[in-house]
CSV table of C-alpha atoms and ligand atoms in Angstrom, one decimal:
chain,number,residue,atom,x,y,z
A,28,UNK,CA,5.9,5.1,3.0
A,29,UNK,CA,9.8,4.5,2.1
A,30,UNK,CA,9.6,0.9,3.2
A,31,UNK,CA,9.6,-1.8,0.3
A,32,UNK,CA,9.4,-4.7,2.6
A,33,UNK,CA,7.3,-3.0,4.8
A,34,UNK,CA,7.3,-2.3,8.6
A,35,UNK,CA,5.8,-4.9,10.8
A,36,UNK,CA,3.7,-3.8,13.9
A,37,UNK,CA,5.9,-4.0,17.2
A,38,UNK,CA,4.9,-6.9,19.6
A,39,UNK,CA,2.8,-5.2,22.0
A,40,UNK,CA,0.6,-3.2,19.3
A,41,UNK,CA,0.0,-6.7,17.4
A,42,UNK,CA,-1.5,-8.2,20.4
A,43,UNK,CA,-3.6,-5.2,20.8
A,44,UNK,CA,-4.8,-5.5,17.2
A,45,UNK,CA,-5.4,-9.2,17.7
A,46,UNK,CA,-7.6,-8.7,20.9
A,47,UNK,CA,-9.8,-6.2,19.0
A,48,UNK,CA,-10.8,-9.3,16.2
A,49,UNK,CA,-13.1,-12.4,16.5
A,50,UNK,CA,-11.8,-15.9,15.4
A,51,UNK,CA,-8.1,-14.8,15.1
A,52,UNK,CA,-6.5,-18.0,16.3
A,53,UNK,CA,-9.5,-20.6,16.6
A,54,UNK,CA,-12.7,-20.9,14.5
A,55,UNK,CA,-16.3,-20.6,15.8
A,56,UNK,CA,-16.1,-24.1,16.9
A,57,UNK,CA,-12.9,-23.2,18.9
A,58,UNK,CA,-10.5,-25.5,16.2
A,59,UNK,CA,-7.2,-23.7,15.8
A,60,UNK,CA,-6.9,-22.3,12.2
A,61,UNK,CA,-5.3,-19.9,10.0
A,62,UNK,CA,-7.9,-17.9,8.0
A,63,UNK,CA,-6.1,-16.6,5.0
A,64,UNK,CA,-9.2,-16.0,3.0
A,65,UNK,CA,-9.8,-12.4,3.9
A,66,UNK,CA,-10.3,-11.3,0.3
A,67,UNK,CA,-13.6,-13.5,0.8
A,68,UNK,CA,-14.9,-11.9,3.7
A,69,UNK,CA,-12.6,-10.3,6.5
A,70,UNK,CA,-11.7,-11.4,10.3
A,71,UNK,CA,-14.5,-9.3,12.1
A,72,UNK,CA,-14.2,-6.6,14.5
A,73,UNK,CA,-15.5,-7.5,18.1
A,74,UNK,CA,-17.0,-3.6,18.3
A,75,UNK,CA,-18.4,-4.0,14.9
A,76,UNK,CA,-20.4,-7.0,15.4
A,77,UNK,CA,-21.5,-6.0,19.2
A,78,UNK,CA,-22.8,-2.6,17.8
A,79,UNK,CA,-24.3,-4.2,14.9
A,80,UNK,CA,-26.6,-6.4,17.6
A,81,UNK,CA,-27.2,-3.5,19.7
A,82,UNK,CA,-28.5,-1.0,16.9
A,83,UNK,CA,-30.5,-3.9,14.9
A,84,UNK,CA,-32.3,-4.7,18.3
A,85,UNK,CA,-33.9,-1.3,18.4
A,86,UNK,CA,-37.2,-1.6,16.9
A,87,UNK,CA,-37.7,1.9,16.1
A,88,UNK,CA,-38.2,3.6,12.6
A,89,UNK,CA,-35.6,6.1,12.0
A,90,UNK,CA,-38.2,8.3,10.0
A,91,UNK,CA,-39.8,9.5,13.2
A,92,UNK,CA,-39.8,12.3,15.6
A,93,UNK,CA,-39.3,10.6,18.8
A,94,UNK,CA,-36.1,10.5,20.9
A,95,UNK,CA,-35.0,6.8,19.7
A,96,UNK,CA,-35.6,7.9,16.1
A,97,UNK,CA,-33.5,10.9,16.5
A,98,UNK,CA,-30.5,8.8,18.2
A,99,UNK,CA,-30.8,6.4,15.1
A,100,UNK,CA,-30.8,9.4,12.4
A,101,UNK,CA,-27.7,10.5,14.5
A,102,UNK,CA,-26.0,7.2,14.0
A,103,UNK,CA,-26.9,7.3,10.3
A,104,UNK,CA,-25.3,10.8,10.1
A,105,UNK,CA,-22.2,9.9,12.0
A,106,UNK,CA,-21.9,6.5,9.5
A,107,UNK,CA,-22.0,8.9,6.6
A,108,UNK,CA,-19.5,11.1,7.9
A,109,UNK,CA,-17.5,8.5,8.5
A,110,UNK,CA,-17.6,6.8,5.0
A,111,UNK,CA,-17.0,10.6,3.6
A,112,UNK,CA,-13.5,10.3,6.1
A,113,UNK,CA,-12.6,7.0,4.9
A,114,UNK,CA,-12.8,8.2,1.1
A,115,UNK,CA,-11.8,12.0,1.7
A,116,UNK,CA,-15.0,12.6,-0.2
A,117,UNK,CA,-16.8,16.0,-0.1
A,118,UNK,CA,-20.9,16.3,-0.7
A,119,UNK,CA,-22.0,13.9,-2.9
A,120,UNK,CA,-24.7,11.0,-1.9
A,121,UNK,CA,-24.0,8.0,0.2
A,122,UNK,CA,-26.0,4.9,-0.7
A,123,UNK,CA,-26.1,2.0,2.0
A,124,UNK,CA,-27.4,-1.0,-0.1
A,125,UNK,CA,-27.2,-4.6,0.9
A,126,UNK,CA,-24.2,-6.0,-1.3
A,127,UNK,CA,-21.5,-3.8,-3.2
A,128,UNK,CA,-22.7,-5.8,-6.5
A,129,UNK,CA,-26.3,-4.3,-5.8
A,130,UNK,CA,-24.5,-0.6,-5.6
A,131,UNK,CA,-22.5,-0.9,-8.5
A,132,UNK,CA,-25.2,-2.1,-10.9
A,133,UNK,CA,-27.4,0.7,-9.8
A,134,UNK,CA,-24.5,3.1,-10.2
A,135,UNK,CA,-23.6,1.8,-13.8
A,136,UNK,CA,-27.3,1.8,-15.1
A,137,UNK,CA,-27.7,5.5,-13.9
A,138,UNK,CA,-24.6,6.5,-16.1
A,139,UNK,CA,-25.3,4.4,-18.9
A,140,UNK,CA,-29.1,5.2,-19.3
A,141,UNK,CA,-28.6,9.0,-19.0
A,142,UNK,CA,-24.8,10.1,-20.3
A,143,UNK,CA,-24.6,10.2,-23.9
A,144,UNK,CA,-22.0,8.4,-25.6
A,145,UNK,CA,-20.8,5.5,-28.0
A,146,UNK,CA,-18.6,3.5,-26.0
A,147,UNK,CA,-18.2,2.1,-22.4
A,148,UNK,CA,-14.7,1.3,-21.2
A,149,UNK,CA,-13.6,-1.4,-18.2
A,150,UNK,CA,-10.8,-3.9,-17.9
A,151,UNK,CA,-10.7,-7.5,-18.0
A,152,UNK,CA,-10.0,-7.7,-14.3
A,153,UNK,CA,-13.0,-6.9,-13.1
A,154,UNK,CA,-15.1,-8.5,-10.8
A,155,UNK,CA,-18.4,-9.8,-12.5
A,156,UNK,CA,-20.5,-7.2,-10.6
A,157,UNK,CA,-19.0,-4.8,-12.5
A,158,UNK,CA,-17.9,-6.3,-15.8
A,159,UNK,CA,-21.6,-7.8,-16.3
A,160,UNK,CA,-23.2,-4.6,-15.2
A,161,UNK,CA,-21.1,-2.8,-17.6
A,162,UNK,CA,-22.0,-5.8,-20.4
A,163,UNK,CA,-25.4,-5.7,-19.5
A,164,UNK,CA,-25.9,-1.9,-19.8
A,165,UNK,CA,-23.7,-1.4,-23.1
A,166,UNK,CA,-25.8,-4.2,-24.6
A,167,UNK,CA,-29.1,-2.4,-23.5
A,168,UNK,CA,-28.0,1.2,-24.3
A,169,UNK,CA,-26.3,0.0,-27.5
A,170,UNK,CA,-22.8,1.0,-26.8
A,171,UNK,CA,-19.7,-0.9,-27.6
A,172,UNK,CA,-17.8,-2.5,-24.6
A,173,UNK,CA,-14.1,-1.9,-24.6
A,174,UNK,CA,-12.0,-4.0,-22.3
A,175,UNK,CA,-8.6,-3.1,-21.4
A,176,UNK,CA,-6.2,-6.1,-21.0
A,177,UNK,CA,-4.1,-7.2,-18.1
A,178,UNK,CA,-0.4,-7.4,-17.8
A,179,UNK,CA,1.1,-10.6,-16.7
A,180,UNK,CA,4.3,-8.9,-15.6
A,181,UNK,CA,2.5,-6.8,-13.0
A,182,UNK,CA,-0.7,-8.7,-12.2
A,183,UNK,CA,-2.5,-5.3,-13.1
A,184,UNK,CA,-3.5,-3.4,-16.0
A,185,UNK,CA,-1.4,-0.7,-17.6
A,186,UNK,CA,-2.6,3.0,-17.3
A,187,UNK,CA,-1.7,3.3,-21.0
A,188,UNK,CA,-3.7,0.1,-21.8
A,189,UNK,CA,-7.1,1.9,-20.3
A,190,UNK,CA,-6.4,5.3,-21.6
A,191,UNK,CA,-6.1,4.4,-25.2
A,192,UNK,CA,-9.7,2.9,-25.1
A,193,UNK,CA,-11.0,6.3,-23.8
A,194,UNK,CA,-12.3,9.0,-26.4
A,195,UNK,CA,-14.7,11.7,-26.9
A,196,UNK,CA,-17.4,9.3,-27.1
A,197,UNK,CA,-16.7,7.2,-24.0
A,198,UNK,CA,-19.9,7.5,-21.6
A,199,UNK,CA,-18.3,5.5,-19.0
A,200,UNK,CA,-14.9,4.2,-17.4
A,201,UNK,CA,-15.5,1.4,-14.8
A,202,UNK,CA,-12.2,0.4,-13.1
A,203,UNK,CA,-11.1,-1.9,-10.4
A,204,UNK,CA,-8.8,-0.4,-7.6
A,205,UNK,CA,-6.9,-3.1,-7.2
A,206,UNK,CA,-7.1,-6.9,-8.6
A,207,UNK,CA,-8.8,-9.2,-6.0
A,208,UNK,CA,-6.6,-12.4,-8.0
A,209,UNK,CA,-3.3,-11.3,-7.9
A,210,UNK,CA,-3.6,-8.1,-5.4
A,211,UNK,CA,-1.9,-5.6,-8.0
A,212,UNK,CA,-2.7,-2.2,-7.4
A,213,UNK,CA,-4.4,0.1,-10.3
A,214,UNK,CA,-2.9,3.4,-10.5
A,215,UNK,CA,-6.0,5.3,-10.3
A,216,UNK,CA,-4.4,8.7,-9.8
A,217,UNK,CA,-2.9,8.8,-13.5
A,218,UNK,CA,-5.8,6.5,-14.8
A,219,UNK,CA,-8.2,9.6,-13.8
A,220,UNK,CA,-5.9,12.5,-14.7
A,221,UNK,CA,-4.9,10.8,-18.2
A,222,UNK,CA,-8.4,9.9,-18.9
A,223,UNK,CA,-9.8,13.1,-18.1
A,224,UNK,CA,-7.2,14.5,-20.4
A,225,UNK,CA,-8.8,13.0,-23.0
A,226,UNK,CA,-12.4,13.5,-22.3
A,227,UNK,CA,-12.7,16.0,-19.1
A,228,UNK,CA,-16.2,15.4,-18.2
A,229,UNK,CA,-15.8,11.8,-18.5
A,230,UNK,CA,-17.8,9.7,-15.8
A,231,UNK,CA,-15.5,7.2,-13.6
A,232,UNK,CA,-16.7,4.8,-11.4
A,233,UNK,CA,-14.7,2.6,-9.0
A,234,UNK,CA,-14.8,-0.6,-7.3
A,235,UNK,CA,-12.7,-0.4,-4.2
A,236,UNK,CA,-14.0,-3.7,-2.5
A,237,UNK,CA,-10.6,-5.3,-2.8
A,238,UNK,CA,-8.3,-2.3,-2.1
A,239,UNK,CA,-10.2,-0.4,0.6
A,240,UNK,CA,-9.0,-2.4,3.8
A,241,UNK,CA,-5.3,-2.5,2.2
A,242,UNK,CA,-4.7,1.1,1.2
A,243,UNK,CA,-5.6,4.6,1.1
A,244,UNK,CA,-8.4,5.7,-0.9
A,245,UNK,CA,-8.4,9.8,-1.2
A,246,UNK,CA,-11.0,11.2,-3.5
A,247,UNK,CA,-9.4,14.6,-3.6
A,248,UNK,CA,-6.6,13.1,-5.5
A,249,UNK,CA,-8.9,10.7,-7.7
A,250,UNK,CA,-11.9,12.7,-8.3
A,251,UNK,CA,-14.4,9.8,-9.5
A,252,UNK,CA,-18.2,9.6,-10.0
A,253,UNK,CA,-18.8,6.5,-8.1
A,254,UNK,CA,-17.1,4.1,-5.8
A,255,UNK,CA,-18.2,1.2,-3.6
A,256,UNK,CA,-16.9,-0.8,-0.9
A,257,UNK,CA,-18.2,-3.9,1.2
A,258,UNK,CA,-17.9,-3.7,4.8
A,259,UNK,CA,-17.6,-7.4,5.3
A,260,UNK,CA,-14.3,-7.2,3.8
A,261,UNK,CA,-13.5,-4.6,6.0
A,262,UNK,CA,-13.3,-6.0,9.4
A,263,UNK,CA,-17.3,-5.3,9.2
A,264,UNK,CA,-20.5,-7.3,8.9
A,265,UNK,CA,-22.1,-8.9,5.9
A,266,UNK,CA,-25.4,-7.7,4.3
A,267,UNK,CA,-24.1,-4.3,3.7
A,268,UNK,CA,-22.4,-2.4,0.7
A,269,UNK,CA,-21.9,1.2,0.5
A,270,UNK,CA,-21.2,3.5,-2.3
A,271,UNK,CA,-20.9,7.2,-2.8
A,272,UNK,CA,-21.7,8.9,-5.7
A,273,UNK,CA,-20.6,12.4,-7.0
A,274,UNK,CA,-23.2,15.3,-6.8
A,275,UNK,CA,-23.4,15.3,-10.6
A,276,UNK,CA,-24.0,11.4,-10.9
A,277,UNK,CA,-26.2,11.6,-7.8
A,278,UNK,CA,-29.1,13.3,-9.7
A,279,UNK,CA,-28.9,11.0,-12.8
A,280,UNK,CA,-32.4,9.2,-12.7
A,281,UNK,CA,-32.3,6.2,-10.6
A,282,UNK,CA,-34.5,3.9,-8.8
A,283,UNK,CA,-36.0,6.0,-5.9
A,284,UNK,CA,-39.1,7.3,-4.2
A,285,UNK,CA,-40.4,10.3,-6.2
A,286,UNK,CA,-40.7,12.0,-3.3
A,287,UNK,CA,-37.5,11.8,-2.0
A,288,UNK,CA,-35.0,14.7,-3.2
A,289,UNK,CA,-33.3,14.1,-6.6
A,290,UNK,CA,-29.9,12.9,-5.1
A,291,UNK,CA,-31.3,10.5,-2.7
A,292,UNK,CA,-30.2,6.8,-3.6
A,293,UNK,CA,-31.8,4.5,-0.5
A,294,UNK,CA,-34.6,2.7,-1.7
A,295,UNK,CA,-36.7,1.9,1.1
A,296,UNK,CA,-35.6,2.0,4.8
A,297,UNK,CA,-31.9,2.0,5.3
A,298,UNK,CA,-30.7,0.1,8.3
A,299,UNK,CA,-28.9,2.0,10.8
A,300,UNK,CA,-26.9,-1.0,11.8
A,301,UNK,CA,-25.0,-0.6,8.6
A,302,UNK,CA,-23.8,3.1,9.5
A,303,UNK,CA,-23.1,2.0,12.9
A,304,UNK,CA,-20.8,-1.1,12.1
A,305,UNK,CA,-18.8,1.3,9.4
A,306,UNK,CA,-18.1,3.9,12.3
A,307,UNK,CA,-16.7,0.8,14.5
A,308,UNK,CA,-14.3,0.2,11.5
A,309,UNK,CA,-13.4,4.1,11.1
A,310,UNK,CA,-12.8,4.0,14.9
A,311,UNK,CA,-10.6,1.2,14.7
A,312,UNK,CA,-8.5,2.7,11.9
A,313,UNK,CA,-7.9,6.1,13.3
A,314,UNK,CA,-7.2,4.1,16.8
A,315,UNK,CA,-4.4,2.3,15.0
A,316,UNK,CA,-3.5,5.3,13.3
A,317,UNK,CA,-3.0,7.3,16.9
A,318,UNK,CA,0.1,4.9,17.5
A,319,UNK,CA,1.6,6.3,14.7
A,320,UNK,CA,0.7,10.2,14.5
A,321,UNK,CA,-0.1,13.0,17.0
A,322,UNK,CA,-2.9,13.9,14.4
A,323,UNK,CA,-6.3,14.9,16.2
A,324,UNK,CA,-8.3,15.4,13.1
A,325,UNK,CA,-10.2,12.1,12.3
A,326,UNK,CA,-9.2,11.7,8.4
A,327,UNK,CA,-5.4,12.2,9.8
A,328,UNK,CA,-5.7,9.5,12.0
A,329,UNK,CA,-7.4,7.5,9.7
A,330,UNK,CA,-4.7,8.0,7.0
A,331,UNK,CA,-2.3,6.9,9.8
A,332,UNK,CA,-3.9,3.9,10.5
A,333,UNK,CA,-4.4,2.8,7.0
A,334,UNK,CA,-0.6,3.4,6.2
A,335,UNK,CA,0.4,1.3,9.2
A,336,UNK,CA,-2.1,-1.3,8.0
A,337,UNK,CA,-0.5,-1.3,4.4
A,338,UNK,CA,3.1,-1.1,5.8
A,339,UNK,CA,2.5,-4.5,8.3
A,340,UNK,CA,0.8,-6.3,5.4
A,341,UNK,CA,3.8,-5.4,3.3
A,342,UNK,CA,6.0,-7.0,5.9
A,343,UNK,CA,3.5,-10.1,5.7
A,344,UNK,CA,3.7,-10.1,2.1
A,345,UNK,CA,7.4,-10.2,1.9
A,346,UNK,CA,8.1,-12.8,4.7
A,347,UNK,CA,5.7,-15.2,2.5
A,348,UNK,CA,7.8,-14.6,-0.5
A,349,UNK,CA,11.4,-14.2,0.8
A,350,UNK,CA,10.9,-16.4,4.0
A,351,UNK,CA,12.7,-15.7,7.4
A,352,UNK,CA,15.5,-17.2,9.3
A,353,UNK,CA,13.0,-19.9,10.6
A,354,UNK,CA,10.9,-20.5,7.2
A,355,UNK,CA,11.9,-20.7,3.7
A,356,UNK,CA,9.9,-18.2,1.2
A,357,UNK,CA,7.6,-19.5,-1.4
A,358,UNK,CA,9.8,-18.1,-4.1
A,359,UNK,CA,12.4,-20.4,-3.2
A,360,UNK,CA,10.3,-23.3,-2.4
A,361,UNK,CA,10.5,-26.7,-4.4
A,362,UNK,CA,7.4,-27.6,-5.7
A,363,UNK,CA,5.6,-24.0,-5.6
A,364,UNK,CA,5.0,-21.3,-7.9
A,365,UNK,CA,4.3,-17.8,-7.4
A,366,UNK,CA,2.0,-16.3,-9.7
A,367,UNK,CA,2.2,-12.7,-10.9
A,368,UNK,CA,5.0,-11.8,-8.8
A,369,UNK,CA,5.5,-8.4,-9.2
A,370,UNK,CA,8.9,-7.7,-7.6
A,371,UNK,CA,7.8,-4.1,-6.1
A,372,UNK,CA,5.6,-4.9,-3.1
A,373,UNK,CA,4.5,-1.4,-2.9
A,374,UNK,CA,2.4,-1.8,-6.0
A,375,UNK,CA,0.7,-4.8,-4.1
A,376,UNK,CA,-2.0,-5.5,-1.6
A,377,UNK,CA,-1.6,-8.4,0.5
A,378,UNK,CA,-2.9,-11.4,-2.0
A,379,UNK,CA,-0.8,-14.0,-3.5
A,380,UNK,CA,-1.8,-16.6,-6.3
A,381,UNK,CA,0.5,-20.1,-5.8
A,382,UNK,CA,0.6,-22.9,-7.6
A,383,UNK,CA,1.7,-26.6,-6.9
A,384,UNK,CA,3.9,-28.8,-9.2
A,385,UNK,CA,2.2,-32.1,-8.0
A,386,UNK,CA,-1.2,-31.0,-6.9
A,387,UNK,CA,-4.1,-29.0,-8.6
A,388,UNK,CA,-5.4,-26.4,-6.6
A,389,UNK,CA,-8.7,-28.1,-5.5
A,390,UNK,CA,-6.2,-30.9,-3.9
A,391,UNK,CA,-4.1,-28.4,-2.6
A,392,UNK,CA,-7.0,-26.3,-0.9
A,393,UNK,CA,-8.5,-29.4,0.6
A,394,UNK,CA,-4.8,-30.4,2.2
A,395,UNK,CA,-4.7,-26.7,3.6
A,396,UNK,CA,-7.8,-27.3,5.3
A,397,UNK,CA,-6.8,-30.8,6.6
A,398,UNK,CA,-3.7,-28.8,8.3
A,399,UNK,CA,-6.0,-26.0,9.8
A,400,UNK,CA,-5.4,-23.5,7.0
A,401,UNK,CA,-8.2,-21.7,5.0
A,402,UNK,CA,-7.3,-20.5,1.5
A,403,UNK,CA,-9.4,-20.3,-1.9
A,404,UNK,CA,-9.0,-22.2,-5.0
A,405,UNK,CA,-9.4,-19.7,-8.1
A,406,UNK,CA,-10.3,-22.1,-10.8
A,407,UNK,CA,-11.2,-21.3,-14.3
A,408,UNK,CA,-14.3,-23.0,-14.1
A,409,UNK,CA,-15.7,-20.4,-11.6
A,410,UNK,CA,-17.4,-17.1,-13.0
A,411,UNK,CA,-15.6,-15.0,-10.3
A,412,UNK,CA,-12.1,-16.0,-11.6
A,413,UNK,CA,-12.2,-17.2,-15.2
A,414,UNK,CA,-11.9,-14.3,-17.3
A,415,UNK,CA,-8.8,-12.8,-15.2
A,416,UNK,CA,-7.4,-16.2,-15.0
A,417,UNK,CA,-7.6,-16.4,-18.8
A,418,UNK,CA,-6.2,-13.2,-19.2
A,419,UNK,CA,-3.1,-14.0,-17.3
A,420,UNK,CA,-3.0,-17.5,-19.4
A,421,UNK,CA,-3.2,-19.3,-15.9
A,422,UNK,CA,-5.6,-22.1,-15.2
A,423,UNK,CA,-5.9,-21.6,-11.7
A,424,UNK,CA,-4.0,-20.6,-8.5
A,425,UNK,CA,-4.6,-21.0,-4.8
A,426,UNK,CA,-5.4,-17.6,-3.2
A,427,UNK,CA,-3.9,-16.6,-0.1
A,428,UNK,CA,-5.3,-13.6,1.7
A,429,UNK,CA,-4.0,-13.0,5.6
A,430,UNK,CA,-5.2,-9.6,7.2
A,431,UNK,CA,-3.0,-6.9,8.9
A,432,UNK,CA,-4.4,-8.9,12.3
A,433,UNK,CA,-2.1,-11.8,11.1
A,434,UNK,CA,1.4,-12.0,12.4
A,435,UNK,CA,4.9,-12.8,11.3
A,436,UNK,CA,4.7,-16.0,13.1
A,437,UNK,CA,1.5,-17.1,11.6
A,438,UNK,CA,3.2,-16.4,8.0
A,439,UNK,CA,6.1,-18.7,9.0
A,440,UNK,CA,3.5,-21.3,10.1
A,441,UNK,CA,2.0,-21.2,6.8
A,442,UNK,CA,5.1,-21.4,5.0
A,443,UNK,CA,5.7,-24.6,6.9
A,444,UNK,CA,2.3,-26.0,6.2
A,445,UNK,CA,3.0,-25.3,2.4
A,446,UNK,CA,6.4,-27.0,2.2
A,447,UNK,CA,4.8,-30.3,3.6
A,448,UNK,CA,1.9,-29.6,1.1
A,449,UNK,CA,4.5,-29.3,-1.7
A,450,UNK,CA,6.1,-32.6,-1.0
A,451,UNK,CA,2.7,-34.4,-1.3
A,452,UNK,CA,1.9,-36.8,-4.0
A,453,UNK,CA,-1.6,-36.5,-5.6
B,530,PLP,C1,-13.0,-6.5,-6.1
B,530,PLP,C2,-14.7,-7.0,-5.8
B,530,PLP,N1,-15.7,-6.4,-6.3
B,530,PLP,C3,-17.0,-6.5,-5.7
B,530,PLP,C4,-17.6,-7.5,-5.1
B,530,PLP,C5,-18.8,-7.9,-4.8
B,530,PLP,O1,-19.2,-7.9,-3.1
B,530,PLP,P1,-20.4,-8.1,-2.7
B,530,PLP,O2,-20.6,-9.8,-2.7
B,530,PLP,O3,-20.7,-7.2,-1.2
B,530,PLP,O4,-21.4,-7.7,-3.6
B,530,PLP,C6,-16.7,-8.4,-4.5
B,530,PLP,C7,-16.9,-9.7,-4.0
B,530,PLP,O5,-16.0,-10.8,-3.8
B,530,PLP,C8,-15.0,-8.2,-4.9
B,530,PLP,O6,-13.9,-9.1,-4.3
């Protein structure tokens, strides 16, 4: 992983990667566009969408004994095994919810309502799905909510800042793996180790929605009690959020049918397509990993695939920041500011926040749209942005989030469009 500026895919592989995704060059109306809002919903794998349709077309109920039901059960078992592969998790329970937010609220509720303590700890950079769940259940259970502040120099939250809030009375620590505003990764390994040095049996829940498609998760190194992902931000389909819960967290009282086993989390009939689509995601990452590794074991191939994605995305990030011979980078571009621009790219996922001297964020997003580029305005009036932006002292930012299936040439095209927008007058 010693590639401070990343390592782009070879051309032939880039071509193969792009062939596997939908709407890379054109949107669903056939219009040319650069979709750089993958932190809001990623490019989809053709195989995931096809498999979703195939499996959801099967009318059979999974909880039967006939052949089709057994087939659906196998699809679910395979998808569950694949989620464990993705997380490097052993045991525990898998929960297929409709959204990552739903899974997060349920996990926080189970811990808050059933584990003793006087306080709950989280960070200012959380998505509302965890921040609001922590606020709600801290209020309901009469706990103090402690919030770790962000670090504007890194765009993340320092380990020390979190650990100093944890004590023997902490019921739950809830942290985001990487910020969906700045792309900064939190040092989860250190957070888990040091927080548990303060309280060895501390319950820890992690929001991995942002980070999972960009970097490796390894629960053997970061043993937490709950973690969620959103397949629609991970090359898959909407209407699906997955969580894994540890053995001890799984048996905490939670919403369930009383006849089901104590560690069972699905409420009602799970949709087999969710598991089928997840398997396609893991298959794809393993296929990619096979270009970089001779391994045969699925987790090893998955690791190699995610590492290849991480390095290619770092090369894209480096290109956006510093440019190429063909296009000036954002760091040196007149009229453009790069926010939360931590120099060490190994600590960042592929997300950038930028601003324009002469345009506000909303004007800039419209200007991009007119030029066939989709980006997202993070403004302080949005419930999804305000707390995080305030913590950094920012009024707003244009969020730029390409994906590994984008090429260096597309970064150059984006830089050209940005230069044009920077020269506009409001
Ligand atoms: C970091 C993070 N966590 C959680 C969520 C919630 O995901 P979902 O929309 O599936 O509930 C999002 C979605 O934007 C997110 O970016």
